[in-house]
Short mmCIF file of C-alpha atoms in Angstrom, two decimals:
data_model
loop_
_atom_site.label_atom_id
_atom_site.label_comp_id
_atom_site.label_asym_id
_atom_site.label_seq_id
_atom_site.Cartn_x
_atom_site.Cartn_y
_atom_site.Cartn_z
CA UNK A 18 14.34 -10.35 9.14
CA UNK A 19 17.12 -7.58 8.83
CA UNK A 20 17.29 -3.86 9.31
CA UNK A 21 18.43 -1.50 7.18
CA UNK A 22 20.28 1.45 7.80
CA UNK A 23 18.92 4.49 9.38
CA UNK A 24 17.13 7.37 7.31
CA UNK A 25 15.88 10.42 9.05
CA UNK A 26 16.25 8.10 12.22
CA UNK A 27 14.08 5.38 10.82
CA UNK A 28 15.53 1.59 10.15
CA UNK A 29 13.06 -0.72 7.89
CA UNK A 30 12.79 -4.27 8.97
CA UNK A 31 12.74 -6.14 5.53
CA UNK A 32 13.22 -9.80 4.35
CA UNK A 33 15.38 -10.64 1.36
CA UNK A 34 15.21 -13.92 -0.80
CA UNK A 35 16.17 -14.96 -4.31
CA UNK A 36 18.36 -14.08 -7.07
CA UNK A 37 17.64 -12.34 -10.31
CA UNK A 38 15.93 -9.38 -11.29
CA UNK A 39 14.92 -7.25 -8.11
CA UNK A 40 11.39 -6.58 -6.73
CA UNK A 41 10.22 -4.49 -3.52
CA UNK A 42 6.93 -5.25 -2.46
CA UNK A 43 5.03 -2.43 -0.54
CA UNK A 44 2.14 -3.07 1.95
CA UNK A 45 -1.10 -1.68 2.90
CA UNK A 46 -3.07 -0.79 5.89
CA UNK A 47 -3.89 -2.88 7.92
CA UNK A 48 -1.32 -4.91 7.22
CA UNK A 49 2.66 -5.42 7.56
CA UNK A 50 5.16 -7.35 5.13
CA UNK A 51 3.83 -10.67 5.90
CA UNK A 52 0.81 -9.61 3.46
CA UNK A 53 3.43 -10.92 0.77
CA UNK A 54 4.05 -14.39 2.33
CA UNK A 55 1.90 -16.21 -1.07
CA UNK A 56 3.56 -13.44 -3.71
CA UNK A 57 7.01 -13.74 -2.82
CA UNK A 58 7.85 -17.19 -2.99
CA UNK A 59 6.27 -17.09 -6.61
CA UNK A 60 9.01 -14.45 -7.21
CA UNK A 61 11.80 -16.47 -6.39
CA UNK A 62 10.54 -19.32 -7.78
CA UNK A 63 10.32 -17.38 -10.98
CA UNK A 64 13.74 -16.06 -10.79
CA UNK A 65 13.54 -12.57 -9.11
CA UNK A 66 15.20 -11.13 -5.83
CA UNK A 67 12.77 -10.19 -3.73
CA UNK A 68 13.04 -7.84 -0.95
CA UNK A 69 10.09 -7.09 1.20
CA UNK A 70 9.84 -4.38 3.77
CA UNK A 71 7.91 -3.03 6.61
CA UNK A 72 6.95 0.69 6.10
CA UNK A 73 7.74 3.26 8.67
CA UNK A 74 4.94 2.98 11.48
CA UNK A 75 4.41 -0.72 10.52
CA UNK A 76 5.50 -3.98 11.96
CA UNK A 77 9.11 -4.56 13.18
CA UNK A 78 10.17 -1.13 11.55
CA UNK A 79 10.89 2.33 13.61
CA UNK A 80 8.05 4.20 14.57
CA UNK A 81 10.18 7.11 16.47
CA UNK A 82 8.47 10.04 15.94
CA UNK A 83 4.72 11.46 16.62
CA UNK A 84 5.13 13.72 13.69
CA UNK A 85 2.81 12.71 11.30
CA UNK A 86 4.87 14.49 8.45
CA UNK A 87 7.30 11.34 8.93
CA UNK A 88 4.99 8.61 7.55
CA UNK A 89 3.56 10.82 4.41
CA UNK A 90 4.13 9.47 1.10
CA UNK A 91 7.40 11.65 0.69
CA UNK A 92 8.63 10.60 4.14
CA UNK A 93 7.91 6.65 3.32
CA UNK A 94 9.49 6.83 -0.50
CA UNK A 95 12.62 8.21 1.07
CA UNK A 96 13.18 5.47 3.54
CA UNK A 97 11.99 2.81 0.34
CA UNK A 98 14.61 4.55 -2.13
CA UNK A 99 17.35 4.55 0.97
CA UNK A 100 16.88 0.91 1.00
CA UNK A 101 17.23 0.27 -2.73
CA UNK A 102 20.20 2.01 -2.73
CA UNK A 103 21.53 0.73 0.41
CA UNK A 104 21.25 -2.85 -1.22
CA UNK A 105 22.42 -2.18 -4.36
CA UNK A 106 19.16 -3.47 -6.23
CA UNK A 107 19.51 -2.50 -10.11
CA UNK A 108 16.32 -0.79 -11.21
CA UNK A 109 13.83 -3.09 -9.36
CA UNK A 110 10.08 -3.12 -10.21
CA UNK A 111 8.07 -1.63 -7.41
CA UNK A 112 4.72 -3.50 -6.69
CA UNK A 113 2.26 -2.22 -4.20
CA UNK A 114 -1.69 -1.95 -3.13
CA UNK A 115 -3.36 0.33 -0.95
CA UNK A 116 -0.46 2.49 0.65
CA UNK A 117 2.28 0.78 -0.87
CA UNK A 118 0.69 1.77 -4.02
CA UNK A 119 0.40 5.28 -3.07
CA UNK A 120 4.63 5.14 -2.45
CA UNK A 121 5.30 3.14 -5.68
CA UNK A 122 3.69 5.72 -7.72
CA UNK A 123 5.51 8.74 -5.33
CA UNK A 124 8.73 6.85 -6.04
CA UNK A 125 8.25 6.44 -9.95
CA UNK A 126 7.18 10.69 -10.01
CA UNK A 127 10.46 11.58 -8.03
CA UNK A 128 12.84 8.57 -9.00
CA UNK A 129 11.97 7.03 -12.26
CA UNK A 130 15.79 6.52 -12.99
CA UNK A 131 15.70 3.98 -9.76
CA UNK A 132 13.02 1.73 -10.97
CA UNK A 133 12.00 -0.34 -13.98
CA UNK A 134 8.59 0.11 -13.59
CA UNK A 135 5.31 -0.11 -11.22
CA UNK A 136 2.71 -2.98 -10.50
CA UNK A 137 -0.16 -1.66 -8.69
CA UNK A 138 -3.36 -2.02 -7.66
CA UNK A 139 -5.75 0.69 -6.32
CA UNK A 140 -5.54 3.10 -4.86
CA UNK A 141 -4.64 5.30 -8.36
CA UNK A 142 -5.16 8.89 -9.38
CA UNK A 143 -8.15 10.08 -11.32
CA UNK A 144 -10.71 9.62 -8.55
CA UNK A 145 -11.07 13.37 -8.00
CA UNK A 146 -14.03 14.61 -6.41
CA UNK A 147 -15.88 11.56 -6.88
CA UNK A 148 -14.66 10.79 -3.53
CA UNK A 149 -17.20 12.88 -1.81
CA UNK A 150 -20.04 10.98 -3.57
CA UNK A 151 -23.00 10.00 -0.90
CA UNK A 152 -21.67 6.07 -1.54
CA UNK A 153 -17.82 7.13 -1.60
CA UNK A 154 -18.33 8.78 1.96
CA UNK A 155 -20.01 6.19 3.54
CA UNK A 156 -16.87 3.65 2.60
CA UNK A 157 -13.95 6.28 3.32
CA UNK A 158 -15.38 7.35 6.94
CA UNK A 159 -12.34 5.64 8.53
CA UNK A 160 -9.97 8.08 7.07
CA UNK A 161 -11.54 11.21 8.99
CA UNK A 162 -11.85 8.69 12.07
CA UNK A 163 -8.04 7.81 12.29
CA UNK A 164 -7.30 11.56 12.87
CA UNK A 165 -9.36 12.17 15.54
CA UNK A 166 -7.11 11.54 19.27
CA UNK A 167 -10.14 9.35 20.66
CA UNK A 168 -9.28 6.38 18.19
CA UNK A 169 -6.02 5.97 20.34
CA UNK A 170 -8.07 5.35 23.78
CA UNK A 171 -10.52 3.48 21.92
CA UNK A 172 -8.23 0.82 20.05
CA UNK A 173 -4.77 1.50 20.74
CA UNK A 174 -3.18 -1.15 22.99
CA UNK A 175 -6.31 -3.09 23.33
CA UNK A 176 -6.41 -6.44 21.37
CA UNK A 177 -9.87 -7.10 21.61
CA UNK A 178 -10.61 -3.80 19.92
CA UNK A 179 -7.97 -4.24 17.46
CA UNK A 180 -9.15 -7.64 16.49
CA UNK A 181 -12.89 -5.91 15.75
CA UNK A 182 -11.49 -3.26 13.92
CA UNK A 183 -9.25 -5.15 11.53
CA UNK A 184 -11.76 -7.88 11.32
CA UNK A 185 -13.93 -5.08 9.82
CA UNK A 186 -11.86 -4.13 7.17
CA UNK A 187 -10.12 -7.19 5.94
CA UNK A 188 -13.59 -8.77 5.60
CA UNK A 189 -15.49 -5.78 4.07
CA UNK A 190 -12.67 -5.10 1.80
CA UNK A 191 -11.92 -8.95 0.34
CA UNK A 192 -13.86 -10.46 -2.45
CA UNK A 193 -16.14 -13.17 -2.01
CA UNK A 194 -14.69 -16.18 -0.40
CA UNK A 195 -11.67 -14.87 1.21
CA UNK A 196 -11.13 -15.95 4.72
CA UNK A 197 -8.33 -13.35 6.54
CA UNK A 198 -5.96 -14.77 8.83
CA UNK A 199 -5.51 -12.39 11.66
CA UNK A 200 -3.57 -13.58 14.18
CA UNK A 201 -0.47 -12.23 13.44
CA UNK A 202 -1.80 -8.77 12.79
CA UNK A 203 -3.80 -8.52 15.67
CA UNK A 204 -0.31 -9.55 17.82
CA UNK A 205 1.45 -6.65 15.74
CA UNK A 206 -0.99 -3.86 16.01
CA UNK A 207 -2.11 -4.71 19.70
CA UNK A 208 1.59 -3.49 21.34
CA UNK A 209 1.32 0.00 23.05
CA UNK A 210 1.60 2.68 20.28
CA UNK A 211 1.25 0.19 17.45
CA UNK A 212 -1.98 1.17 16.07
CA UNK A 213 -1.40 4.92 16.49
CA UNK A 214 1.41 4.28 14.59
CA UNK A 215 -0.10 2.33 11.76
CA UNK A 216 -2.28 5.34 11.23
CA UNK A 217 0.09 8.70 10.81
CA UNK A 218 -0.31 7.84 7.60
CA UNK A 219 -3.56 9.12 7.19
CA UNK A 220 -3.03 12.06 9.87
CA UNK A 221 -0.13 13.24 7.59
CA UNK A 222 -3.18 13.83 4.90
CA UNK A 223 -1.74 10.79 2.55
CA UNK A 224 -5.24 9.12 2.39
CA UNK A 225 -7.37 8.90 -0.81
CA UNK A 226 -9.66 11.40 0.37
CA UNK A 227 -7.38 14.23 1.39
CA UNK A 228 -5.30 12.91 -1.72
CA UNK A 229 -7.98 13.14 -4.67
CA UNK A 230 -9.87 16.26 -3.23
CA UNK A 231 -6.45 17.96 -4.17
CA UNK A 232 -5.42 16.42 -7.33
CA UNK A 233 -5.08 17.74 -10.98
CA UNK A 234 -4.19 16.02 -13.77
CA UNK A 235 -0.59 16.87 -14.83
CA UNK A 236 0.35 18.17 -18.66
CA UNK A 237 1.64 15.24 -20.64
CA UNK A 238 5.14 16.19 -20.37
CA UNK A 239 4.69 15.31 -16.31
CA UNK A 240 3.00 12.26 -16.22
CA UNK A 241 4.58 8.94 -14.63
CA UNK A 242 6.61 7.79 -17.34
CA UNK A 243 7.99 4.31 -15.78
CA UNK A 244 6.47 1.10 -17.75
CA UNK A 245 2.95 0.70 -15.00
CA UNK A 246 0.62 -2.36 -14.71
CA UNK A 247 -2.44 -1.19 -12.99
CA UNK A 248 -4.53 -4.08 -11.52
CA UNK A 249 -8.17 -3.16 -10.74
CA UNK A 250 -10.34 -5.70 -8.85
CA UNK A 251 -13.94 -6.62 -9.24
CA UNK A 252 -15.00 -6.55 -5.32
CA UNK A 253 -12.74 -3.57 -3.77
CA UNK A 254 -15.74 -1.24 -2.10
CA UNK A 255 -13.51 1.35 -1.98
CA UNK A 256 -12.28 1.86 -5.46
CA UNK A 257 -15.24 0.99 -8.09
CA UNK A 258 -13.94 -0.44 -11.30
CA UNK A 259 -15.78 3.40 -12.98
CA UNK A 260 -13.04 5.02 -11.42
CA UNK A 261 -10.17 3.35 -13.45
CA UNK A 262 -11.59 5.55 -16.63
CA UNK A 263 -8.58 8.14 -16.06
CA UNK A 264 -5.22 6.38 -15.34
CA UNK A 265 -4.40 7.60 -18.85
CA UNK A 266 -4.36 11.09 -17.40
CA UNK A 267 -1.58 10.43 -15.13
CA UNK A 268 0.59 7.90 -16.95
CA UNK A 269 2.26 8.15 -19.92
CA UNK A 270 2.91 4.34 -20.62
CA UNK A 271 -0.14 2.51 -18.69
CA UNK A 272 -1.76 -1.19 -18.88
CA UNK A 273 -4.85 -1.47 -17.19
CA UNK A 274 -5.93 -5.40 -16.10
CA UNK A 275 -9.46 -5.82 -14.52
CA UNK A 276 -9.08 -9.06 -11.68
CA UNK A 277 -12.38 -10.84 -11.45
CA UNK A 278 -13.52 -11.76 -8.32
CA UNK A 279 -11.12 -10.17 -6.08
CA UNK A 280 -11.20 -7.67 -3.68
CA UNK A 281 -8.89 -4.87 -2.15
CA UNK A 282 -5.88 -7.17 -0.99
CA UNK A 283 -4.00 -7.84 -4.37
CA UNK A 284 -1.25 -9.84 -2.80
CA UNK A 285 -3.26 -12.46 -0.80
CA UNK A 286 -6.43 -12.54 -3.00
CA UNK A 287 -4.29 -13.03 -6.70
CA UNK A 288 -0.71 -13.39 -5.94
CA UNK A 289 -0.36 -15.22 -9.09
CA UNK A 290 -1.64 -12.40 -11.20
CA UNK A 291 0.53 -10.06 -9.55
CA UNK A 292 3.53 -12.92 -10.04
CA UNK A 293 2.79 -13.21 -13.78
CA UNK A 294 2.77 -8.97 -14.41
CA UNK A 295 5.87 -8.36 -12.34
CA UNK A 296 8.08 -10.73 -14.05
CA UNK A 297 6.88 -9.64 -17.32
CA UNK A 298 7.57 -6.13 -16.60
CA UNK A 299 11.00 -6.94 -14.96
#
């Protein structure tokens, strides 16, 4: 593990391995950089240089501020861009799912010159008002819950509560037969203040409900222009496949690939497919 230079006072913990075309892997919630423990070695074997950071407020990276704005898309993207530039990575492919997918897309919008392309799993734009359907709200309840102070009293610093809460998401969002390994995440998320730091993303208004409610399709000249591969799993209860129908409205160079038999946790449920698409794009 190494630590980046400070950006806005935040240092990112990251792992770096391999030689060749660069890849940066961005994790989700509830996770950290160990989400990529299966994928990173596959990419190194295929001749890539792989950089895997903990995002602001996660894992061993800094969580210095109580201001949620320091953990939203723009702030997180600023730290990742800073890391890419600090390490001298030449037009890396960005890959991500969940929170990491949103951050990768944010970088593609603001710094397309910096990257070769994207390989991302949901969330993706195009959800729109469908996020307010009865079925969707039965899944997205946690995003409103994460904005309430009471969650700190109930969960933060309580390993038993942390394990129960994380187990719900890792078992409910994953595909059939997936067995999550939670010991590491429970240890990391149970440190005093760690759980609260991890949900600042939602308090910054960066979750799918807030983003989807406000989204509008951009004009054709303002779509994400870097080559993009979207991987959409079969069994993600948050993002049904029907919601993949509008990716062309937001990306100008995109290919959609359905992944059968898998759920939300892309790098642990289908690492071989991710590796194939990342190498192909790079």
